[in-house]
Each structure stands twice: as structure tokens, then as C-alpha cells.
Amino acid sequence: MTDHDEGVTTLAKQGSITFVGNVVNGALGFAIVMLMTRFVAPSVYGLFVLATSVILFTQVFANLGLPLAIDYFVPQYLDVDERGKAKGVIVQVTATVLVTSSLVALALAISAAYIAEFFQEPAMRVGLLLLSVTIPMLAIYNVLLKSYYSIKKLQYRVIMRDLVRPIVRFVVTAGLLVGVGWGLLGLVAGYIVGLFVAIAVGTAVFAYKAWGLLTADLELVPAGPVVKYAVPLAMTSVVFVLMGHVDYFLLGFFLSSDDVGIYRVGYMLGSALMVMFNSLSPVFKPLIAETRGDTDLVERRFRLAARWIAGLTMPIAITLSLGASSYLAVLYTPQYAEANVVVVLLCGAFLFNATFGGPNGSLLQGMGYSRMVFANTLVLFGSNFFVSMALVPIVGIEGAAIGSATALFLVGGLTLAEVYYLDGIHPFTRDFTKVVVAGVPAIVAGAPVAYFLESDHLVVAALPIVVVATYLVTLLATDAFTDDDARMVGEFSPVLRRWLPVGGPGR
């Protein structure tokens, strides 16, 4: 094992950039949903969720999973200074997905009426017709995102995904809802305009910042390895996206669009836990891919990422779980507090799954086990679908949450078992245990705040302060910080690094 892994510095720098972007994006995303839930009825919001779920599902068929090959092959070509081949991967993927996505968009537009009839929601037809134009747009959007990941310049992704798109979408949606009084059409128009402007800005920024790569002599790469890697992940993406939206499909089929809207709000609040995983995952996968032959180094990077994801996610999980009803009532409206059980179930499931590689299997992807990721995703979808199918007609939105939570716990456990079986890698150390156990005092301290304060606004304000302060004090008292932690913190703030008490290196 190397004493100084430069991957720690890269993980910290790029992770901090994406973390800031994810926080901004998340805040703007919450603001957009708060806007929607206040100016349209839950049934209209539920219709929009159903329509966008269909779009996000069908667009996976449109790109064939090929964008996922960009941040796997491009880092390897750049590592050996083969810029022409790196450019070739990007060009070939872009050309292919433009053709396939246009064909899928046409097919969706033709079948919009049939889909609306299936869900017994006639108003969906107009929404799907308008949103079908976003399928080729989303394909190019994904190519741009993966291109940013591949060159480890995630600040450019932050500009496109986390700033431009949500800001433009919010402004346009607010103008159409508040100023014009549009309902579903206002939500759809805001979605389309935000995506279009983001792609335009993202393309210009990438062309300017990656000019050296784009002007290299083009070398087309053999399609075989790219397809062999991408096809299992394409099927993985189909199943994974379907898994992410199957709850909405089942709720829309068995219940009503109101239930879809309420569940969506609860799911969104619970999935806020993914902010840390989503910050490290884009750079984590390329870091694993470029050193996948060095098992010791891969394990060290995995352990560091797992500790940071768990440590920064756990206080959020505790806060949202204890104060679910209060956060739903204050951020949205009291009628959405019905989703409090959904939030609690998903918080625990996302915490477990994100710590051990995430629902998209970024660790296994980086190690080249794309077929295994596909198999895991089948398990993810199958368990979610069958559990939700059995429980939604009986217990409603809580049944969908149980299905999702079951799937996330199951696949997180599978990922742990697989990487240990294949490469002897695991994240469990004494230092990792300290990070997890520190959550117990935080729960004990936060519970009275959540259950004895009568005002929802007081709970929302006080609970995170109590939980985070208790968690930090416990970490300090148990000497939970390592040398790698100090290096990570030093990339954020040299001043904070000097005050950080450091124990031994992670084992």
C-alpha cells in the first residue's frame, strides 16, 4: 500500500466540487418541488411525475448504455496519452445515441395515447407528446456528464447540471405557474427549457475547457470492447431506471395520481441522503478503473470513500428519520406529511446501500464487473417489483417504500459479498465502526427534540443542530479521524485540518 495515495487528493478535490454542486442542485430541486406542490394540486403533480418517469425509462433504451463506457475507457486512454482514441470513444458514442434516441422519441410520441389510456389518465397524452423531444436531449446530456467524469473536471458538470439546469427550470416554471397560471403545461415547459439551456451551456463549456482533447486527431476505437462493456450496463440501466420508477407506475396503476405525488415527495426527501454518495461516485469510479489491478490500493480507496459516505450521510439519515413529519409539513404542505413512513424506510435503506457501493454499483463498475452489476440490478428490480406489487394494493404508498427499501438492503449486501469473494475487499475496520457507532448517541439526543417539541418549525430548526453536534462530539471523543481523513479535510480547509485531531491510519 502506498503511503500517499494521490487518489485521496483527487477524491477530495473533485468530491468537494460535486458536493457543493449537489447541495445547490438539491436545494433548487426542493425549491422547484415546493413551488409545484403549492401552485398545482397533488393530482397534477402526480401526472407530471408519471409522465417524466415514462420519459426517463424510455430514454435508457435510447442511449443503449453507451455513455457509461465513456468514463470507463476515456480515463484509460488518457492515462497512456492516447488522446485520439479517447476522442474516438466520445465521438462514436455521441453519433450512435443521437440516432437511437431520435427513433425512440418518435416511437414514444406515436404511443403516447396508449400509455395514457393504460394509466387511465388522459391528460398524460399531451405531456408525453411534448416531453418526447427530451429523449435525444437527455442522451446528449448524459454524454456530456460522462465526458466530464472521464476527465475528472467535475466543476464543469456542476455548472451544467447543478446550476444552469435547475435555475433556468425554476425561473421558467415559476413564471408559467405564478404569472400565467399554467398547470401541467407549465411544469412540462419548465422541464424542457431547463434541459435545453443546460445542454447548450454544457456543450460550450466542455468545448472550451477540453479543447486539447477535442482537437486531437480522431482515432476510431474497436466497437467490440465498448459494446461488450456497455451492453450489460445498458440492460442494467434499463432495469435500474425501471426500479427507480416502478413505484410510481404501480401507484399510478393501483391507486391515483394524488398518491403518486405524495409518494414522490416522500421519496425525494428520503433520497436526499444520496448527496454524499453522488458527490464521490463520479470521480470514485474512474479512480477505481485506473488502478483496478492494484487490489490493495482499490481497497484503501473503497474504505476511505465508505467511511466518508457513511459519516456524512448518517446525521442526515437520523435527522430526516426522526423529524420526517415535520420536514414534510414545513417544506411542502401538511397533506404531504402522510409520506412520513416512506421517508423513514428509505433513509435507512439508502444509508446502507450508498455506503457499500450505491444502487448503481459504481465500485463494481469501476472494477470492470459490468455483468455482475447487471445481475445485481435484476435482483434490485425484481425484489422491489414483487414486494411492491404485493403490498401496494394492501397498504398503499408504504408498500412501495417497503419494496424499495427491501431491494436496496438486499443489493447492498450482495455488493459487499461479491467484492469480498472476488478480490478479498471489504470496508470494515475499527475506524469504520467508530463512524457507525457514533450515530447511537445522536439518535438518543435527537429523539426528545422530535417527539416533545410541538412546533414543526422548531423541530426543523433544532433537530439538525442537536444531531450533528452530538455526532461530531462522539467522533472526537472516540478518536475516529485518520491520516487520510486529515488529507481529505485539508483539501477543503487547511485551517480546519490544523484543528483536526488525528489517530492512526485506516486499517
Short mmCIF file of C-alpha atoms in Angstrom, two decimals:
data_model
loop_
_atom_site.label_atom_id
_atom_site.label_comp_id
_atom_site.label_asym_id
_atom_site.label_seq_id
_atom_site.Cartn_x
_atom_site.Cartn_y
_atom_site.Cartn_z
CA MET A 1 0.00 0.00 0.00
CA THR A 2 1.35 3.44 -0.84
CA ASP A 3 1.86 5.93 1.98
CA HIS A 4 0.48 8.80 -0.03
CA ASP A 5 -2.28 7.95 -2.45
CA GLU A 6 -2.86 10.81 -4.87
CA GLY A 7 -6.33 9.39 -5.36
CA VAL A 8 -7.20 10.74 -1.91
CA THR A 9 -6.42 14.26 -3.09
CA THR A 10 -8.38 13.78 -6.31
CA LEU A 11 -11.30 12.26 -4.42
CA ALA A 12 -11.31 15.20 -2.00
CA LYS A 13 -10.97 17.97 -4.58
CA GLN A 14 -13.42 16.62 -7.10
CA GLY A 15 -15.73 15.26 -4.42
CA SER A 16 -15.89 18.65 -2.73
CA ILE A 17 -16.76 20.29 -6.04
CA THR A 18 -19.56 17.85 -6.74
CA PHE A 19 -20.72 18.01 -3.13
CA VAL A 20 -21.23 21.77 -3.39
CA GLY A 21 -22.96 21.26 -6.72
CA ASN A 22 -25.20 18.53 -5.32
CA VAL A 23 -26.17 20.67 -2.34
CA VAL A 24 -27.05 23.58 -4.63
CA ASN A 25 -28.87 21.27 -7.04
CA GLY A 26 -30.69 19.59 -4.19
CA ALA A 27 -31.74 22.92 -2.70
CA LEU A 28 -33.01 24.13 -6.05
CA GLY A 29 -34.71 20.78 -6.64
CA PHE A 30 -36.51 21.06 -3.32
CA ALA A 31 -37.44 24.65 -4.20
CA ILE A 32 -38.91 23.53 -7.53
CA VAL A 33 -40.98 20.79 -5.86
CA MET A 34 -42.09 23.22 -3.13
CA LEU A 35 -43.21 25.57 -5.90
CA MET A 36 -45.09 22.79 -7.68
CA THR A 37 -46.81 21.47 -4.57
CA ARG A 38 -48.07 24.95 -3.69
CA PHE A 39 -49.39 26.01 -7.10
CA VAL A 40 -50.75 22.76 -8.52
CA ALA A 41 -52.86 20.02 -6.93
CA PRO A 42 -51.23 16.71 -5.91
CA SER A 43 -53.08 15.06 -8.80
CA VAL A 44 -51.46 17.40 -11.37
CA TYR A 45 -48.04 16.97 -9.79
CA GLY A 46 -48.60 13.21 -9.79
CA LEU A 47 -49.41 13.30 -13.52
CA PHE A 48 -46.16 15.14 -14.18
CA VAL A 49 -44.21 12.59 -12.14
CA LEU A 50 -45.80 9.74 -14.10
CA ALA A 51 -45.03 11.39 -17.46
CA THR A 52 -41.40 12.15 -16.61
CA SER A 53 -40.99 8.63 -15.22
CA VAL A 54 -42.03 7.23 -18.61
CA ILE A 55 -39.55 9.57 -20.33
CA LEU A 56 -36.66 8.67 -18.04
CA PHE A 57 -37.38 4.98 -18.51
CA THR A 58 -37.62 5.05 -22.31
CA GLN A 59 -34.53 7.25 -22.70
CA VAL A 60 -32.44 4.40 -21.28
CA PHE A 61 -33.31 2.34 -24.37
CA ALA A 62 -32.36 5.36 -26.45
CA ASN A 63 -28.73 5.58 -25.34
CA LEU A 64 -28.09 1.81 -25.09
CA GLY A 65 -25.93 2.39 -22.01
CA LEU A 66 -23.13 3.68 -24.24
CA PRO A 67 -22.46 6.89 -22.26
CA LEU A 68 -21.42 4.64 -19.35
CA ALA A 69 -18.48 3.44 -21.45
CA ILE A 70 -17.07 6.97 -21.67
CA ASP A 71 -15.92 7.30 -18.07
CA TYR A 72 -14.50 3.75 -18.20
CA PHE A 73 -12.47 3.83 -21.43
CA VAL A 74 -11.57 7.51 -21.75
CA PRO A 75 -9.62 7.65 -18.42
CA GLN A 76 -7.63 4.60 -19.50
CA TYR A 77 -6.74 6.12 -22.90
CA LEU A 78 -5.84 9.46 -21.32
CA ASP A 79 -3.67 7.68 -18.75
CA VAL A 80 -1.47 6.36 -21.57
CA ASP A 81 -1.69 9.66 -23.53
CA GLU A 82 -3.82 8.29 -26.39
CA ARG A 83 -6.00 11.38 -26.84
CA GLY A 84 -7.13 10.42 -30.31
CA LYS A 85 -8.68 7.20 -29.04
CA ALA A 86 -10.23 8.98 -26.07
CA LYS A 87 -11.83 11.42 -28.51
CA GLY A 88 -12.91 8.49 -30.67
CA VAL A 89 -14.88 6.95 -27.81
CA ILE A 90 -16.77 10.20 -27.19
CA VAL A 91 -17.47 10.81 -30.90
CA GLN A 92 -18.64 7.26 -31.60
CA VAL A 93 -20.91 7.18 -28.56
CA THR A 94 -22.41 10.59 -29.39
CA ALA A 95 -23.18 9.68 -33.01
CA THR A 96 -24.79 6.39 -32.02
CA VAL A 97 -27.03 7.73 -29.28
CA LEU A 98 -28.25 10.61 -31.45
CA VAL A 99 -29.67 8.14 -33.97
CA THR A 100 -31.13 5.66 -31.49
CA SER A 101 -32.64 8.32 -29.21
CA SER A 102 -34.41 10.02 -32.11
CA LEU A 103 -36.02 6.72 -33.10
CA VAL A 104 -37.15 6.04 -29.53
CA ALA A 105 -38.59 9.56 -29.24
CA LEU A 106 -40.64 9.01 -32.38
CA ALA A 107 -41.93 5.67 -31.07
CA LEU A 108 -42.97 7.27 -27.77
CA ALA A 109 -44.81 10.11 -29.49
CA ILE A 110 -46.79 7.60 -31.55
CA SER A 111 -47.71 5.50 -28.49
CA ALA A 112 -48.48 8.40 -26.10
CA ALA A 113 -52.24 7.89 -26.29
CA TYR A 114 -51.96 4.18 -25.47
CA ILE A 115 -49.74 4.86 -22.45
CA ALA A 116 -52.17 7.49 -21.13
CA GLU A 117 -55.03 5.03 -21.54
CA PHE A 118 -53.09 2.34 -19.64
CA PHE A 119 -52.77 4.60 -16.60
CA GLN A 120 -56.32 5.88 -17.09
CA GLU A 121 -55.01 9.44 -17.12
CA PRO A 122 -56.00 11.09 -20.47
CA ALA A 123 -54.11 14.31 -19.64
CA MET A 124 -50.84 12.34 -19.76
CA ARG A 125 -51.04 12.19 -23.56
CA VAL A 126 -50.25 15.87 -24.06
CA GLY A 127 -47.46 15.75 -21.51
CA LEU A 128 -45.84 12.72 -23.15
CA LEU A 129 -46.08 14.24 -26.65
CA LEU A 130 -44.30 17.39 -25.52
CA LEU A 131 -41.75 15.59 -23.36
CA SER A 132 -40.80 13.11 -26.11
CA VAL A 133 -38.47 15.77 -27.57
CA THR A 134 -36.34 15.50 -24.42
CA ILE A 135 -35.26 11.91 -25.17
CA PRO A 136 -32.46 12.84 -27.65
CA MET A 137 -31.72 15.85 -25.45
CA LEU A 138 -31.24 13.57 -22.43
CA ALA A 139 -28.94 11.31 -24.47
CA ILE A 140 -26.61 14.22 -25.27
CA TYR A 141 -26.93 15.46 -21.69
CA ASN A 142 -25.70 12.07 -20.39
CA VAL A 143 -22.82 12.04 -22.87
CA LEU A 144 -21.71 15.43 -21.57
CA LEU A 145 -21.95 14.30 -17.94
CA LYS A 146 -19.87 11.17 -18.53
CA SER A 147 -17.34 13.19 -20.53
CA TYR A 148 -16.85 15.46 -17.54
CA TYR A 149 -16.44 12.44 -15.28
CA SER A 150 -13.87 10.90 -17.58
CA ILE A 151 -11.51 13.90 -17.45
CA LYS A 152 -12.15 14.40 -13.71
CA LYS A 153 -13.16 18.01 -14.20
CA LEU A 154 -16.43 17.88 -12.36
CA GLN A 155 -16.68 21.62 -11.85
CA TYR A 156 -17.92 21.76 -15.45
CA ARG A 157 -20.63 19.26 -14.63
CA VAL A 158 -21.62 21.42 -11.67
CA ILE A 159 -22.13 24.39 -13.99
CA MET A 160 -24.38 22.45 -16.36
CA ARG A 161 -26.26 20.06 -14.08
CA ASP A 162 -26.34 21.76 -10.71
CA LEU A 163 -26.55 25.44 -11.58
CA VAL A 164 -27.82 26.21 -15.07
CA ARG A 165 -30.46 23.49 -15.43
CA PRO A 166 -32.25 23.86 -12.08
CA ILE A 167 -32.04 27.68 -12.06
CA VAL A 168 -33.49 28.02 -15.55
CA ARG A 169 -36.11 25.38 -14.82
CA PHE A 170 -37.15 27.11 -11.60
CA VAL A 171 -37.41 30.54 -13.22
CA VAL A 172 -39.40 29.29 -16.21
CA THR A 173 -41.69 27.07 -14.10
CA ALA A 174 -42.33 29.86 -11.59
CA GLY A 175 -43.13 32.31 -14.36
CA LEU A 176 -45.58 29.96 -16.03
CA LEU A 177 -47.28 28.82 -12.82
CA VAL A 178 -47.45 32.13 -10.97
CA GLY A 179 -47.54 34.63 -13.81
CA VAL A 180 -49.51 32.78 -16.49
CA GLY A 181 -51.44 30.24 -14.44
CA TRP A 182 -50.47 27.20 -16.47
CA GLY A 183 -50.72 23.86 -14.70
CA LEU A 184 -49.29 20.68 -16.21
CA LEU A 185 -48.10 22.58 -19.29
CA GLY A 186 -46.11 24.93 -17.07
CA LEU A 187 -44.33 22.02 -15.39
CA VAL A 188 -43.55 20.41 -18.77
CA ALA A 189 -42.31 23.66 -20.34
CA GLY A 190 -40.02 24.37 -17.39
CA TYR A 191 -38.53 20.87 -17.68
CA ILE A 192 -37.87 21.18 -21.42
CA VAL A 193 -36.42 24.70 -21.38
CA GLY A 194 -34.18 23.96 -18.40
CA LEU A 195 -32.73 20.89 -20.12
CA PHE A 196 -32.20 22.67 -23.43
CA VAL A 197 -30.34 25.63 -21.91
CA ALA A 198 -28.22 23.30 -19.75
CA ILE A 199 -27.10 21.31 -22.81
CA ALA A 200 -26.25 24.47 -24.73
CA VAL A 201 -24.15 25.87 -21.88
CA GLY A 202 -22.59 22.48 -21.07
CA THR A 203 -21.52 21.92 -24.66
CA ALA A 204 -19.93 25.36 -24.89
CA VAL A 205 -18.06 24.93 -21.60
CA PHE A 206 -16.80 21.45 -22.48
CA ALA A 207 -15.64 22.58 -25.92
CA TYR A 208 -13.72 25.45 -24.35
CA LYS A 209 -12.23 23.61 -21.38
CA ALA A 210 -11.43 20.31 -23.14
CA TRP A 211 -10.23 21.88 -26.39
CA GLY A 212 -7.00 19.89 -26.34
CA LEU A 213 -8.93 16.62 -26.29
CA LEU A 214 -11.44 17.69 -28.92
CA THR A 215 -8.75 18.90 -31.36
CA ALA A 216 -6.69 15.70 -31.14
CA ASP A 217 -6.51 13.59 -34.28
CA LEU A 218 -9.53 11.31 -34.25
CA GLU A 219 -8.79 7.60 -33.85
CA LEU A 220 -11.83 5.36 -34.02
CA VAL A 221 -11.68 2.57 -31.47
CA PRO A 222 -12.89 -1.02 -31.99
CA ALA A 223 -16.57 -1.24 -31.24
CA GLY A 224 -16.31 -4.70 -29.70
CA PRO A 225 -14.80 -3.83 -26.29
CA VAL A 226 -17.01 -0.76 -25.96
CA VAL A 227 -20.18 -2.71 -26.73
CA LYS A 228 -19.10 -5.65 -24.57
CA TYR A 229 -18.69 -3.31 -21.62
CA ALA A 230 -21.71 -1.13 -22.35
CA VAL A 231 -24.39 -3.69 -23.25
CA PRO A 232 -24.61 -5.29 -19.78
CA LEU A 233 -24.69 -1.80 -18.29
CA ALA A 234 -27.33 -0.80 -20.82
CA MET A 235 -29.54 -3.59 -19.57
CA THR A 236 -28.53 -2.62 -16.05
CA SER A 237 -29.65 0.93 -16.71
CA VAL A 238 -32.97 -0.24 -18.10
CA VAL A 239 -33.66 -2.30 -15.01
CA PHE A 240 -32.20 0.30 -12.65
CA VAL A 241 -34.25 3.15 -14.04
CA LEU A 242 -37.34 0.95 -14.12
CA MET A 243 -36.63 0.09 -10.50
CA GLY A 244 -36.41 3.78 -9.68
CA HIS A 245 -39.78 4.46 -11.29
CA VAL A 246 -41.66 1.19 -10.84
CA ASP A 247 -43.11 2.55 -7.60
CA TYR A 248 -44.73 5.41 -9.50
CA PHE A 249 -46.01 3.06 -12.20
CA LEU A 250 -47.55 0.69 -9.64
CA LEU A 251 -49.05 3.52 -7.60
CA GLY A 252 -50.43 5.09 -10.76
CA PHE A 253 -51.97 1.77 -11.81
CA PHE A 254 -53.42 0.64 -8.46
CA LEU A 255 -54.10 4.00 -6.79
CA SER A 256 -54.41 7.59 -8.03
CA SER A 257 -52.19 10.40 -9.26
CA ASP A 258 -52.60 12.06 -5.84
CA ASP A 259 -50.86 9.09 -4.22
CA VAL A 260 -48.11 9.28 -6.84
CA GLY A 261 -47.48 12.93 -5.98
CA ILE A 262 -47.41 12.33 -2.22
CA TYR A 263 -45.12 9.31 -2.54
CA ARG A 264 -42.79 11.25 -4.87
CA VAL A 265 -42.33 13.95 -2.26
CA GLY A 266 -41.51 11.37 0.43
CA TYR A 267 -39.13 9.53 -1.88
CA MET A 268 -37.39 12.77 -2.79
CA LEU A 269 -36.86 13.70 0.85
CA GLY A 270 -35.54 10.23 1.72
CA SER A 271 -33.20 10.15 -1.27
CA ALA A 272 -31.61 13.42 -0.10
CA LEU A 273 -29.27 11.04 1.73
CA MET A 274 -27.58 10.26 -1.58
CA VAL A 275 -25.96 13.69 -1.76
CA MET A 276 -22.60 12.46 -0.43
CA PHE A 277 -22.57 9.28 -2.49
CA ASN A 278 -23.49 11.23 -5.61
CA SER A 279 -20.66 13.65 -4.86
CA LEU A 280 -17.95 10.99 -4.68
CA SER A 281 -19.31 8.42 -7.13
CA PRO A 282 -18.49 10.28 -10.39
CA VAL A 283 -14.79 10.52 -9.54
CA PHE A 284 -14.69 7.29 -7.50
CA LYS A 285 -15.45 5.05 -10.47
CA PRO A 286 -12.61 6.42 -12.69
CA LEU A 287 -10.20 6.25 -9.72
CA ILE A 288 -11.04 2.57 -9.26
CA ALA A 289 -10.91 1.87 -13.02
CA GLU A 290 -7.41 3.30 -13.46
CA THR A 291 -5.98 1.21 -10.57
CA ARG A 292 -8.18 -1.87 -10.71
CA GLY A 293 -5.11 -4.13 -10.99
CA ASP A 294 -3.81 -2.96 -7.59
CA THR A 295 -6.13 -4.64 -5.09
CA ASP A 296 -4.56 -3.01 -2.04
CA LEU A 297 -4.97 0.47 -3.48
CA VAL A 298 -8.54 -0.25 -4.57
CA GLU A 299 -9.39 -1.44 -1.07
CA ARG A 300 -7.83 1.60 0.53
CA ARG A 301 -9.83 3.94 -1.70
CA PHE A 302 -13.01 1.95 -1.12
CA ARG A 303 -12.57 2.08 2.65
CA LEU A 304 -11.94 5.80 2.62
CA ALA A 305 -14.96 6.50 0.42
CA ALA A 306 -17.20 4.20 2.51
CA ARG A 307 -16.20 5.93 5.77
CA TRP A 308 -16.83 9.39 4.36
CA ILE A 309 -20.12 8.45 2.78
CA ALA A 310 -21.32 6.79 6.00
CA GLY A 311 -20.03 9.61 8.20
CA LEU A 312 -21.59 12.43 6.22
CA THR A 313 -24.80 10.58 5.42
CA MET A 314 -25.67 9.23 8.86
CA PRO A 315 -26.51 12.58 10.53
CA ILE A 316 -28.81 13.40 7.60
CA ALA A 317 -30.49 9.99 7.90
CA ILE A 318 -31.03 10.40 11.64
CA THR A 319 -32.39 13.93 11.27
CA LEU A 320 -34.82 13.10 8.47
CA SER A 321 -35.98 9.86 10.11
CA LEU A 322 -36.73 11.46 13.48
CA GLY A 323 -38.35 14.58 12.02
CA ALA A 324 -39.97 13.19 8.86
CA SER A 325 -43.48 14.52 9.53
CA SER A 326 -42.22 17.98 10.47
CA TYR A 327 -39.98 18.32 7.42
CA LEU A 328 -42.73 17.19 5.05
CA ALA A 329 -45.27 19.59 6.56
CA VAL A 330 -42.93 22.61 6.58
CA LEU A 331 -41.12 22.12 3.27
CA TYR A 332 -44.24 21.19 1.34
CA THR A 333 -47.73 21.31 2.86
CA PRO A 334 -49.32 19.35 5.74
CA GLN A 335 -51.11 16.98 3.35
CA TYR A 336 -47.71 15.58 2.32
CA ALA A 337 -46.90 14.57 5.93
CA GLU A 338 -48.73 11.37 5.00
CA ALA A 339 -45.42 10.20 3.48
CA ASN A 340 -43.53 10.19 6.82
CA VAL A 341 -43.20 6.38 6.95
CA VAL A 342 -41.87 6.43 3.38
CA VAL A 343 -39.10 8.81 4.45
CA VAL A 344 -38.09 6.70 7.46
CA LEU A 345 -37.91 3.45 5.49
CA LEU A 346 -35.93 4.95 2.63
CA CYS A 347 -33.48 6.77 4.89
CA GLY A 348 -32.26 3.52 6.42
CA ALA A 349 -32.13 1.74 3.07
CA PHE A 350 -30.29 4.50 1.22
CA LEU A 351 -27.78 4.88 4.08
CA PHE A 352 -26.87 1.19 3.93
CA ASN A 353 -26.80 0.93 0.15
CA ALA A 354 -24.90 4.14 -0.55
CA THR A 355 -22.16 3.25 1.93
CA PHE A 356 -21.35 -0.02 0.17
CA GLY A 357 -21.18 0.99 -3.47
CA GLY A 358 -24.51 2.63 -4.21
CA PRO A 359 -27.58 1.35 -6.07
CA ASN A 360 -25.77 1.75 -9.40
CA GLY A 361 -22.82 -0.43 -8.31
CA SER A 362 -20.14 2.19 -9.01
CA LEU A 363 -17.48 0.12 -7.23
CA LEU A 364 -18.21 -2.97 -9.32
CA GLN A 365 -18.43 -0.85 -12.47
CA GLY A 366 -15.00 0.64 -11.82
CA MET A 367 -13.55 -2.84 -11.26
CA GLY A 368 -14.91 -3.95 -14.64
CA TYR A 369 -17.62 -6.30 -13.37
CA SER A 370 -20.35 -4.91 -15.60
CA ARG A 371 -22.17 -8.24 -15.93
CA MET A 372 -22.31 -8.61 -12.18
CA VAL A 373 -23.76 -5.11 -11.92
CA PHE A 374 -26.45 -6.18 -14.35
CA ALA A 375 -27.24 -9.29 -12.29
CA ASN A 376 -27.45 -7.21 -9.11
CA THR A 377 -29.75 -4.74 -10.80
CA LEU A 378 -32.07 -7.56 -11.81
CA VAL A 379 -32.22 -8.51 -8.14
CA LEU A 380 -32.81 -4.85 -7.26
CA PHE A 381 -35.71 -4.55 -9.66
CA GLY A 382 -37.19 -7.99 -9.05
CA SER A 383 -37.32 -7.68 -5.29
CA ASN A 384 -38.71 -4.13 -5.47
CA PHE A 385 -41.32 -5.04 -8.07
CA PHE A 386 -42.69 -8.17 -6.43
CA VAL A 387 -42.71 -6.79 -2.88
CA SER A 388 -44.34 -3.54 -4.04
CA MET A 389 -46.81 -5.40 -6.26
CA ALA A 390 -47.91 -7.46 -3.26
CA LEU A 391 -48.11 -4.61 -0.76
CA VAL A 392 -49.26 -1.50 -2.67
CA PRO A 393 -52.87 -2.71 -3.09
CA ILE A 394 -52.96 -3.54 0.65
CA VAL A 395 -51.09 -0.72 2.44
CA GLY A 396 -50.71 1.93 -0.27
CA ILE A 397 -47.65 4.14 -0.54
CA GLU A 398 -45.97 2.45 2.45
CA GLY A 399 -45.99 -0.79 0.44
CA ALA A 400 -43.99 0.86 -2.32
CA ALA A 401 -41.50 2.17 0.25
CA ILE A 402 -41.09 -1.31 1.77
CA GLY A 403 -40.41 -2.69 -1.70
CA SER A 404 -37.73 -0.10 -2.44
CA ALA A 405 -36.11 -0.48 0.99
CA THR A 406 -36.01 -4.28 0.70
CA ALA A 407 -34.31 -4.06 -2.69
CA LEU A 408 -31.72 -1.51 -1.54
CA PHE A 409 -30.75 -3.53 1.54
CA LEU A 410 -30.53 -6.75 -0.48
CA VAL A 411 -28.31 -5.34 -3.23
CA GLY A 412 -26.06 -3.52 -0.78
CA GLY A 413 -25.43 -6.82 0.96
CA LEU A 414 -24.81 -8.57 -2.35
CA THR A 415 -22.23 -5.99 -3.38
CA LEU A 416 -20.33 -6.45 -0.12
CA ALA A 417 -20.30 -10.23 -0.53
CA GLU A 418 -19.24 -10.09 -4.18
CA VAL A 419 -16.26 -7.76 -3.84
CA TYR A 420 -15.06 -9.77 -0.88
CA TYR A 421 -15.42 -13.07 -2.73
CA LEU A 422 -13.78 -11.82 -5.94
CA ASP A 423 -10.97 -9.65 -4.58
CA GLY A 424 -10.97 -10.03 -0.80
CA ILE A 425 -12.01 -6.38 -0.41
CA HIS A 426 -14.17 -5.09 2.44
CA PRO A 427 -14.70 -1.74 4.17
CA PHE A 428 -14.92 -2.97 7.76
CA THR A 429 -12.23 -1.60 10.04
CA ARG A 430 -12.11 -0.30 13.61
CA ASP A 431 -12.23 3.25 12.25
CA PHE A 432 -15.33 2.45 10.18
CA THR A 433 -17.04 1.03 13.27
CA LYS A 434 -16.43 4.27 15.17
CA VAL A 435 -18.19 6.23 12.42
CA VAL A 436 -21.25 3.96 12.58
CA VAL A 437 -21.47 3.68 16.38
CA ALA A 438 -21.32 7.49 16.71
CA GLY A 439 -24.86 7.53 15.36
CA VAL A 440 -26.29 5.97 18.53
CA PRO A 441 -25.74 9.00 20.84
CA ALA A 442 -27.03 11.25 18.04
CA ILE A 443 -30.30 9.29 17.93
CA VAL A 444 -30.63 9.40 21.72
CA ALA A 445 -30.07 13.17 21.76
CA GLY A 446 -32.31 13.93 18.78
CA ALA A 447 -35.34 11.82 19.74
CA PRO A 448 -36.62 14.16 22.53
CA VAL A 449 -36.38 17.14 20.16
CA ALA A 450 -38.50 15.39 17.55
CA TYR A 451 -41.10 13.96 19.90
CA PHE A 452 -41.56 16.64 22.57
CA LEU A 453 -41.38 19.92 20.65
CA GLU A 454 -44.89 20.76 19.50
CA SER A 455 -43.98 23.17 16.69
CA ASP A 456 -42.94 21.65 13.36
CA HIS A 457 -40.87 24.75 12.62
CA LEU A 458 -38.95 24.37 15.90
CA VAL A 459 -38.28 20.71 15.15
CA VAL A 460 -37.00 21.56 11.67
CA ALA A 461 -34.65 24.21 13.11
CA ALA A 462 -33.40 22.47 16.25
CA LEU A 463 -33.15 18.80 15.26
CA PRO A 464 -30.23 19.02 12.81
CA ILE A 465 -28.22 21.17 15.24
CA VAL A 466 -28.62 18.65 18.07
CA VAL A 467 -27.96 15.59 15.91
CA VAL A 468 -24.91 16.96 14.08
CA ALA A 469 -23.34 18.42 17.24
CA THR A 470 -23.76 15.15 19.15
CA TYR A 471 -22.40 13.13 16.24
CA LEU A 472 -19.28 15.32 15.92
CA VAL A 473 -18.60 15.29 19.64
CA THR A 474 -18.83 11.49 19.64
CA LEU A 475 -16.40 11.22 16.71
CA LEU A 476 -13.92 13.46 18.52
CA ALA A 477 -14.34 11.58 21.81
CA THR A 478 -13.66 8.22 20.13
CA ASP A 479 -10.61 9.47 18.16
CA ALA A 480 -12.31 8.46 14.91
CA PHE A 481 -10.25 10.57 12.46
CA THR A 482 -7.37 9.09 10.44
CA ASP A 483 -4.45 10.49 8.45
CA ASP A 484 -6.39 10.05 5.20
CA ASP A 485 -9.29 11.94 6.77
CA ALA A 486 -6.89 14.77 7.58
CA ARG A 487 -5.72 14.90 3.98
CA MET A 488 -9.32 14.97 2.77
CA VAL A 489 -10.22 17.76 5.21
CA GLY A 490 -7.06 19.64 4.24
CA GLU A 491 -8.31 19.86 0.67
CA PHE A 492 -11.47 21.53 1.96
CA SER A 493 -9.86 23.83 4.53
CA PRO A 494 -6.20 23.95 5.68
CA VAL A 495 -7.34 25.83 8.80
CA LEU A 496 -9.78 23.08 9.75
CA ARG A 497 -7.08 20.50 9.06
CA ARG A 498 -4.82 22.01 11.75
CA TRP A 499 -7.58 21.67 14.34
CA LEU A 500 -8.47 18.10 13.42
CA PRO A 501 -7.25 15.50 15.96
CA VAL A 502 -5.85 12.56 14.00
CA GLY A 503 -5.47 8.98 15.13
CA GLY A 504 -3.79 6.20 13.22
CA PRO A 505 -4.26 5.44 9.54
CA GLY A 506 -7.32 3.45 8.48
CA ARG A 507 -6.83 -0.25 8.67
#
